[in-house]
Amino acid sequence: MKLLAKTNRIYLGFSLIIYLLTALAFYEIIRFLIYDEVESRLQVERLDFEAYVKAHDTWTSSPYFVENKIEVSPVQNYPEKPGEVFTDTLIRNRYDGEVMPFRQLTFYKPIHGVMHRVEIRKSLIQTYRLIEVITITMAIFLGLLLLGTFWFQGKLSGRLWHPFYETLQRIKGFNLNSGVALQLTHSE
């Protein structure tokens, strides 16, 4: 195996590992940022909900809360220190029966002296599509970059190693008994 081919294979393997790790890290960072944005919006929706309950001391399904799904139900048993919990959930669409992913914020709020569990949900369909498009685009660009780099490195290495291979050929053809001096090309 030529030294150049072996070098290229090692370089290709190393680059492939680095690109895959980069793609995975990039995917996780994008997912984290999008989830952070969704959770921030759910927090704002919670503040709007609490302001509504405080102003009216009741809850009715209001057209004001259109973007997110809000479900309020009275509960008898609830945690001692009710906090808020973010979860992923799947909900069947009532129009076409398709299961859709949602991010859900669950917390407890007293209304008229009765503790209620409040679940605010935001659809993740657009988020998943965005992550999918970004991931596919990034994979294509990283693949093109890897192929381009491999091709360029092969061409460049071929030129850089040419004097070395030429010197090896001359040494191979050199005969010590011939009495002719070894002529080597000067290179950088």
XYZ file of N, CA and C in Angstrom:
564
model
N 0.855 -1.178 0.000
C 0.000 0.000 0.000
C 0.898 1.237 0.000
N 0.546 2.176 -0.837
C 1.307 3.409 -0.897
C 1.165 4.174 0.412
N 2.218 4.880 0.762
C 2.206 5.689 1.976
C 1.107 6.745 1.901
N 0.920 7.325 0.724
C -0.112 8.353 0.529
C -1.505 7.775 0.763
N -1.755 6.578 0.227
C -3.065 5.948 0.394
C -3.331 5.631 1.862
N -2.310 5.153 2.554
C -2.473 4.840 3.980
C -2.741 6.120 4.785
N -1.985 7.179 4.471
C -2.203 8.465 5.145
C -3.620 8.969 4.901
N -4.073 8.847 3.649
C -5.432 9.302 3.315
C -6.490 8.500 4.058
N -6.301 7.207 4.194
C -7.287 6.381 4.904
C -7.348 6.761 6.390
N -6.196 6.966 6.981
C -6.166 7.378 8.394
C -6.849 8.738 8.544
N -6.524 9.655 7.645
C -7.125 10.993 7.689
C -8.636 10.918 7.487
N -9.082 10.102 6.541
C -10.516 9.952 6.277
C -11.235 9.388 7.500
N -10.679 8.349 8.117
C -11.295 7.757 9.310
C -11.377 8.751 10.457
N -10.290 9.465 10.692
C -10.272 10.467 11.763
C -11.279 11.582 11.487
N -11.316 12.061 10.249
C -12.253 13.135 9.880
C -13.690 12.676 10.021
N -13.963 11.447 9.627
C -15.319 10.920 9.729
C -15.778 10.872 11.183
N -14.910 10.422 12.075
C -15.244 10.377 13.504
C -15.489 11.782 14.041
N -14.610 12.718 13.697
C -14.769 14.105 14.152
C -16.070 14.703 13.615
N -16.369 14.476 12.344
C -17.595 15.029 11.752
C -18.842 14.426 12.392
N -18.823 13.125 12.676
C -19.983 12.501 13.321
C -20.190 13.041 14.733
N -19.090 13.198 15.476
C -19.206 13.765 16.824
C -19.689 15.213 16.769
N -19.212 15.960 15.794
C -19.653 17.346 15.611
C -21.138 17.391 15.276
N -21.575 16.510 14.385
C -22.991 16.467 14.004
C -23.863 16.131 15.212
N -23.440 15.168 16.014
C -24.198 14.782 17.209
C -24.270 15.942 18.205
N -23.131 16.602 18.433
C -23.101 17.749 19.354
C -23.979 18.880 18.820
N -23.901 19.137 17.534
C -24.706 20.196 16.926
C -26.200 19.894 17.079
N -26.590 18.639 16.848
C -27.981 18.223 17.000
C -28.457 18.455 18.439
N -27.649 18.036 19.404
C -28.035 18.193 20.809
C -28.134 19.674 21.218
N -27.221 20.498 20.710
C -27.256 21.929 21.022
C -28.514 22.566 20.448
N -28.835 22.262 19.193
C -30.045 22.801 18.556
C -31.283 22.338 19.317
N -31.312 21.070 19.660
C -32.466 20.523 20.404
C -32.603 21.225 21.759
N -31.490 21.415 22.460
C -31.515 22.097 23.757
C -32.043 23.527 23.604
N -31.548 24.250 22.611
C -31.983 25.642 22.417
C -33.462 25.728 22.074
N -33.928 24.821 21.241
C -35.347 24.842 20.859
C -36.221 24.482 22.054
N -35.823 23.462 22.811
C -36.598 23.091 24.001
C -36.590 24.226 25.027
N -35.456 24.890 25.160
C -35.376 26.022 26.079
C -36.365 27.118 25.665
N -36.455 27.379 24.369
C -37.399 28.387 23.868
C -38.848 27.958 24.125
N -39.158 26.701 23.861
C -40.515 26.191 24.091
C -40.865 26.286 25.573
N -39.931 25.913 26.443
C -40.191 25.973 27.885
C -40.349 27.416 28.360
N -39.618 28.331 27.768
C -39.784 29.754 28.112
C -41.173 30.234 27.730
N -41.632 29.811 26.576
C -42.997 30.196 26.150
C -44.053 29.589 27.055
N -43.817 28.347 27.496
C -44.759 27.732 28.428
C -44.765 28.475 29.766
N -43.615 28.966 30.206
C -43.540 29.755 31.443
C -44.342 31.049 31.294
N -44.232 31.699 30.143
C -44.996 32.928 29.902
C -46.489 32.607 29.906
N -46.848 31.491 29.295
C -48.252 31.078 29.283
C -48.743 30.798 30.708
N -47.874 30.236 31.539
C -48.233 29.998 32.942
C -48.499 31.332 33.652
N -47.626 32.309 33.432
C -47.823 33.625 34.045
C -49.135 34.255 33.579
N -49.434 34.109 32.286
C -50.714 34.621 31.771
C -51.894 33.907 32.432
N -51.766 32.582 32.563
C -52.825 31.801 33.210
C -53.026 32.259 34.650
N -51.919 32.393 35.406
C -52.022 32.807 36.811
C -52.584 34.219 36.941
N -52.220 35.113 36.021
C -52.776 36.469 36.049
C -54.274 36.429 35.780
N -54.705 35.586 34.862
C -56.126 35.453 34.550
C -56.889 34.937 35.762
N -56.348 33.877 36.407
C -57.010 33.297 37.582
C -57.046 34.305 38.724
N -55.974 35.049 38.903
C -55.929 36.046 39.976
C -56.948 37.161 39.733
N -57.090 37.580 38.499
C -58.017 38.671 38.184
C -59.475 38.222 38.260
N -59.747 36.965 37.860
C -61.133 36.506 37.791
C -61.507 35.493 38.862
N -60.516 34.989 39.598
C -60.703 33.967 40.629
C -61.463 32.748 40.107
N -61.306 32.478 38.833
C -61.919 31.305 38.209
C -61.164 30.999 36.927
N -61.518 29.887 36.329
C -60.917 29.549 35.035
C -61.993 29.045 34.089
N -62.004 29.603 32.930
C -62.846 29.100 31.839
C -61.960 29.025 30.613
N -62.289 28.129 29.726
C -61.509 28.044 28.490
C -61.684 29.347 27.743
N -60.619 30.077 27.657
C -60.662 31.410 27.070
C -60.056 31.391 25.679
N -60.643 32.107 24.735
C -60.056 32.172 23.402
C -58.701 32.880 23.410
N -58.356 33.541 24.518
C -57.069 34.216 24.628
C -55.922 33.204 24.597
N -56.180 32.011 25.127
C -55.154 30.978 25.198
C -55.306 30.029 24.006
N -55.084 30.536 22.821
C -55.309 29.745 21.617
C -54.085 28.923 21.227
N -52.899 29.510 21.362
C -51.692 28.874 20.846
C -51.409 27.553 21.550
N -51.603 27.491 22.833
C -51.279 26.293 23.599
C -52.554 25.646 24.112
N -52.447 24.369 24.382
C -53.574 23.631 24.962
C -53.442 23.705 26.477
N -54.530 24.103 27.148
C -54.522 24.188 28.607
C -55.615 23.273 29.142
N -55.215 22.416 30.072
C -56.173 21.522 30.701
C -56.096 21.735 32.211
N -57.232 22.063 32.807
C -57.296 22.333 34.244
C -58.273 21.335 34.853
N -57.806 20.608 35.898
C -58.691 19.636 36.541
C -58.450 19.636 38.051
N -59.534 19.585 38.826
C -59.383 19.550 40.285
C -58.771 18.212 40.715
N -57.954 18.260 41.765
C -57.307 17.042 42.266
C -57.463 16.970 43.776
N -57.563 15.744 44.247
C -57.637 15.515 45.691
C -56.236 15.282 46.253
N -55.482 14.426 45.580
C -54.125 14.088 46.028
C -53.121 14.823 45.142
N -52.295 15.611 45.779
C -51.274 16.345 45.032
C -50.004 16.368 45.881
N -48.873 16.612 45.247
C -47.603 16.607 45.995
C -47.597 17.634 47.117
N -46.856 17.309 48.196
C -46.755 18.219 49.334
C -46.185 19.572 48.925
N -45.120 19.521 48.160
C -44.510 20.743 47.637
C -44.692 20.735 46.121
N -45.858 21.163 45.672
C -46.095 21.100 44.230
C -45.190 22.078 43.485
N -44.430 21.544 42.598
C -43.561 22.368 41.752
C -44.059 22.288 40.322
N -43.190 22.611 39.427
C -43.560 22.500 38.026
C -42.693 21.424 37.374
N -43.275 20.742 36.409
C -42.586 19.648 35.734
C -42.782 19.804 34.231
N -41.680 19.695 33.487
C -41.738 19.693 32.033
C -41.617 18.249 31.559
N -42.502 17.840 30.661
C -42.454 16.494 30.100
C -42.797 16.547 28.618
N -42.405 15.499 27.908
C -42.837 15.309 26.529
C -44.024 14.365 26.567
N -45.006 14.627 25.716
C -46.181 13.774 25.679
C -46.689 13.680 24.253
N -47.441 12.635 23.991
C -48.066 12.440 22.680
C -49.567 12.547 22.847
N -50.206 13.305 21.954
C -51.652 13.487 22.019
C -52.227 13.218 20.637
N -53.310 12.465 20.615
C -53.975 12.144 19.352
C -54.793 13.356 18.886
N -54.563 13.742 17.649
C -55.295 14.854 17.054
C -56.746 14.434 16.859
N -57.677 15.234 17.335
C -59.089 14.849 17.287
C -59.669 14.934 15.874
N -58.997 15.608 14.966
C -59.531 15.763 13.619
C -59.124 14.626 12.683
N -57.861 14.217 12.734
C -57.413 13.161 11.824
C -56.868 11.929 12.545
N -56.849 11.926 13.879
C -56.407 10.772 14.645
C -54.902 10.583 14.685
N -54.157 11.506 14.107
C -52.693 11.412 14.096
C -52.145 11.764 15.479
N -51.124 11.006 15.909
C -50.492 11.260 17.199
C -49.450 12.361 17.007
N -49.532 13.393 17.858
C -48.648 14.545 17.720
C -47.844 14.754 19.005
N -46.566 15.145 18.874
C -45.738 15.384 20.057
C -45.986 16.777 20.650
N -46.020 16.849 21.970
C -46.188 18.110 22.691
C -45.165 18.185 23.819
N -44.792 19.400 24.191
C -44.029 19.656 25.416
C -45.059 20.159 26.409
N -45.015 19.635 27.618
C -46.058 19.933 28.595
C -45.460 20.467 29.885
N -46.076 21.514 30.402
C -45.737 22.064 31.715
C -46.893 21.727 32.648
N -46.583 21.025 33.742
C -47.602 20.659 34.727
C -47.265 21.350 36.040
N -48.290 22.000 36.633
C -48.124 22.625 37.943
C -49.484 22.621 38.644
N -49.503 23.000 39.911
C -50.737 22.990 40.706
C -51.064 24.410 41.127
N -52.370 24.731 41.081
C -52.804 26.088 41.399
C -54.169 26.011 42.099
N -54.293 26.683 43.262
C -55.617 26.709 43.903
C -56.548 27.697 43.187
N -57.768 27.229 42.906
C -58.801 28.079 42.306
C -60.053 27.885 43.157
N -60.591 28.973 43.684
C -61.737 28.924 44.611
C -61.444 28.012 45.794
N -60.201 28.001 46.265
C -59.826 27.201 47.423
C -59.629 25.727 47.137
N -59.807 25.301 45.898
C -59.626 23.898 45.534
C -58.375 23.784 44.662
N -57.519 22.804 45.020
C -56.279 22.624 44.255
C -56.595 22.012 42.891
N -56.008 22.591 41.870
C -56.184 22.107 40.500
C -54.825 21.789 39.881
N -54.824 20.728 39.073
C -53.631 20.429 38.277
C -53.811 21.127 36.927
N -52.791 21.902 36.570
C -52.838 22.654 35.316
C -51.780 22.091 34.382
N -52.202 21.737 33.186
C -51.281 21.232 32.170
C -51.364 22.154 30.957
N -50.237 22.755 30.634
C -50.166 23.627 29.462
C -49.274 22.919 28.450
N -49.767 22.765 27.241
C -49.027 22.017 26.215
C -48.758 22.888 24.997
N -47.598 22.659 24.420
C -47.234 23.341 23.181
C -46.785 22.279 22.188
N -47.305 22.360 20.973
C -46.972 21.389 19.939
C -45.498 21.467 19.564
N -44.913 20.296 19.329
C -43.507 20.220 18.930
C -43.349 19.822 17.458
N -44.460 19.770 16.717
C -44.386 19.360 15.310
C -43.433 20.259 14.535
N -43.613 21.577 14.628
C -42.743 22.496 13.903
C -41.307 22.400 14.410
N -41.151 22.178 15.703
C -39.819 22.035 16.294
C -39.117 20.813 15.725
N -39.816 19.687 15.653
C -39.224 18.467 15.114
C -38.864 18.640 13.645
N -39.734 19.311 12.909
C -39.432 19.547 11.485
C -38.207 20.438 11.332
N -38.099 21.449 12.184
C -36.937 22.338 12.136
C -35.654 21.561 12.456
N -35.686 20.747 13.502
C -34.517 19.944 13.865
C -34.161 18.989 12.724
N -35.181 18.391 12.116
C -34.955 17.464 11.008
C -34.290 18.159 9.820
N -34.805 19.324 9.443
C -34.242 20.067 8.311
C -32.813 20.508 8.608
N -32.576 21.020 9.808
C -31.228 21.458 10.188
C -30.266 20.277 10.184
N -30.696 19.135 10.714
C -29.839 17.953 10.779
C -29.500 17.433 9.382
N -30.496 17.352 8.510
C -30.253 16.870 7.146
C -29.331 17.834 6.397
N -29.592 19.127 6.530
C -28.750 20.120 5.866
C -27.311 20.039 6.371
N -27.161 19.925 7.673
C -25.824 19.838 8.247
C -25.119 18.559 7.790
N -25.827 17.442 7.736
C -25.222 16.188 7.300
C -24.763 16.288 5.842
N -25.565 16.925 5.002
C -25.179 17.102 3.598
C -23.937 17.972 3.501
N -23.932 19.103 4.211
C -22.773 19.989 4.152
C -21.514 19.335 4.727
N -21.650 18.618 5.833
C -20.487 17.934 6.401
C -19.990 16.835 5.462
N -20.927 16.134 4.809
C -20.527 15.116 3.838
C -19.778 15.729 2.661
N -20.315 16.833 2.137
C -19.632 17.522 1.036
C -18.271 18.049 1.484
N -18.212 18.586 2.693
C -16.940 19.079 3.224
C -15.928 17.939 3.362
N -16.400 16.794 3.859
C -15.520 15.641 4.013
C -15.009 15.161 2.654
N -15.906 15.027 1.680
C -15.491 14.589 0.344
C -14.551 15.606 -0.302
N -14.893 16.888 -0.186
C -14.053 17.946 -0.746
C -12.679 17.973 -0.103
N -12.649 17.832 1.200
C -11.377 17.834 1.923
C -10.541 16.615 1.531
N -11.202 15.461 1.439
C -10.502 14.243 1.052
C -9.932 14.368 -0.362
N -10.732 14.883 -1.279
C -10.273 15.070 -2.654
C -9.111 16.065 -2.702
N -9.291 17.211 -2.015
C -8.247 18.243 -2.017
C -6.966 17.730 -1.371
N -7.130 17.014 -0.266
C -5.960 16.485 0.444
C -5.241 15.461 -0.423
N -5.992 14.667 -1.175
C -5.380 13.688 -2.079
C -4.588 14.370 -3.182
N -5.178 15.407 -3.775
C -4.485 16.147 -4.839
C -3.248 16.867 -4.282
N -3.428 17.545 -3.164
C -2.326 18.296 -2.570
C -1.210 17.353 -2.113
N -1.591 16.266 -1.457
C -0.588 15.316 -0.978
C 0.155 14.695 -2.146
N -0.564 14.419 -3.232
C 0.091 13.858 -4.415
C 1.191 14.773 -4.920
N 0.923 16.055 -4.948
C 1.930 17.025 -5.389
C 3.068 17.154 -4.376
N 2.711 17.175 -3.095
C 3.737 17.330 -2.066
C 4.658 16.119 -1.989
N 4.083 14.923 -2.164
C 4.866 13.697 -2.043
C 5.574 13.302 -3.344
N 5.271 13.972 -4.445
C 5.869 13.618 -5.742
C 7.405 13.610 -5.698
N 8.056 14.656 -5.163
C 9.528 14.619 -5.099
C 10.063 13.440 -4.275
N 9.365 13.088 -3.218
C 9.786 11.961 -2.382
C 9.745 10.660 -3.179
N 8.636 10.422 -3.901
C 8.515 9.205 -4.695
C 9.522 9.194 -5.846
N 9.773 10.346 -6.417
C 10.770 10.444 -7.487
C 12.163 10.096 -6.954
N 12.492 10.591 -5.767
C 13.781 10.268 -5.140
C 13.871 8.769 -4.863
N 12.790 8.172 -4.382
C 12.788 6.723 -4.141
C 13.032 5.945 -5.433
N 12.408 6.367 -6.528
C 12.605 5.702 -7.828
C 14.065 5.787 -8.264
N 14.665 6.940 -8.090
C 16.076 7.110 -8.487
C 17.003 6.250 -7.615
N 16.698 6.179 -6.320
C 17.506 5.342 -5.424
C 17.357 3.871 -5.813
N 16.116 3.487 -6.163
C 15.863 2.115 -6.584
C 16.672 1.761 -7.832
N 16.751 2.697 -8.760
C 17.453 2.464 -10.020
C 18.959 2.697 -9.928
N 19.439 3.161 -8.824
C 20.869 3.480 -8.679
C 21.678 2.195 -8.490
N 22.795 2.151 -9.201
C 23.698 1.011 -9.088
C 25.033 1.541 -8.583
N 25.465 1.068 -7.442
C 26.700 1.532 -6.815
C 27.935 1.165 -7.658
N 27.850 0.076 -8.376
C 28.974 -0.394 -9.191
C 29.104 0.350 -10.515
N 28.117 1.126 -10.893
C 28.160 1.798 -12.195
C 29.160 2.944 -12.228
N 29.466 3.473 -11.103
C 30.414 4.579 -11.045
C 29.782 5.922 -11.362
N 28.523 5.955 -11.663
C 27.817 7.206 -11.947
C 27.248 7.738 -10.636
N 27.410 9.040 -10.409
C 26.919 9.653 -9.172
C 25.389 9.693 -9.179
N 24.843 9.563 -7.999
C 23.382 9.628 -7.842
C 22.947 11.078 -8.018
N 22.065 11.306 -8.971
C 21.555 12.655 -9.243
C 20.143 12.772 -8.650
N 19.986 13.645 -7.671
C 18.678 13.851 -7.049
C 18.186 15.269 -7.360
N 16.896 15.363 -7.582
C 16.282 16.658 -7.859
C 16.188 17.443 -6.555
N 16.534 18.712 -6.635
C 16.429 19.568 -5.442
C 14.948 19.905 -5.205
N 14.485 19.716 -3.987
C 13.091 20.057 -3.669
C 13.050 20.789 -2.329
N 11.890 21.328 -2.035
C 11.717 22.069 -0.786
C 11.674 21.111 0.382
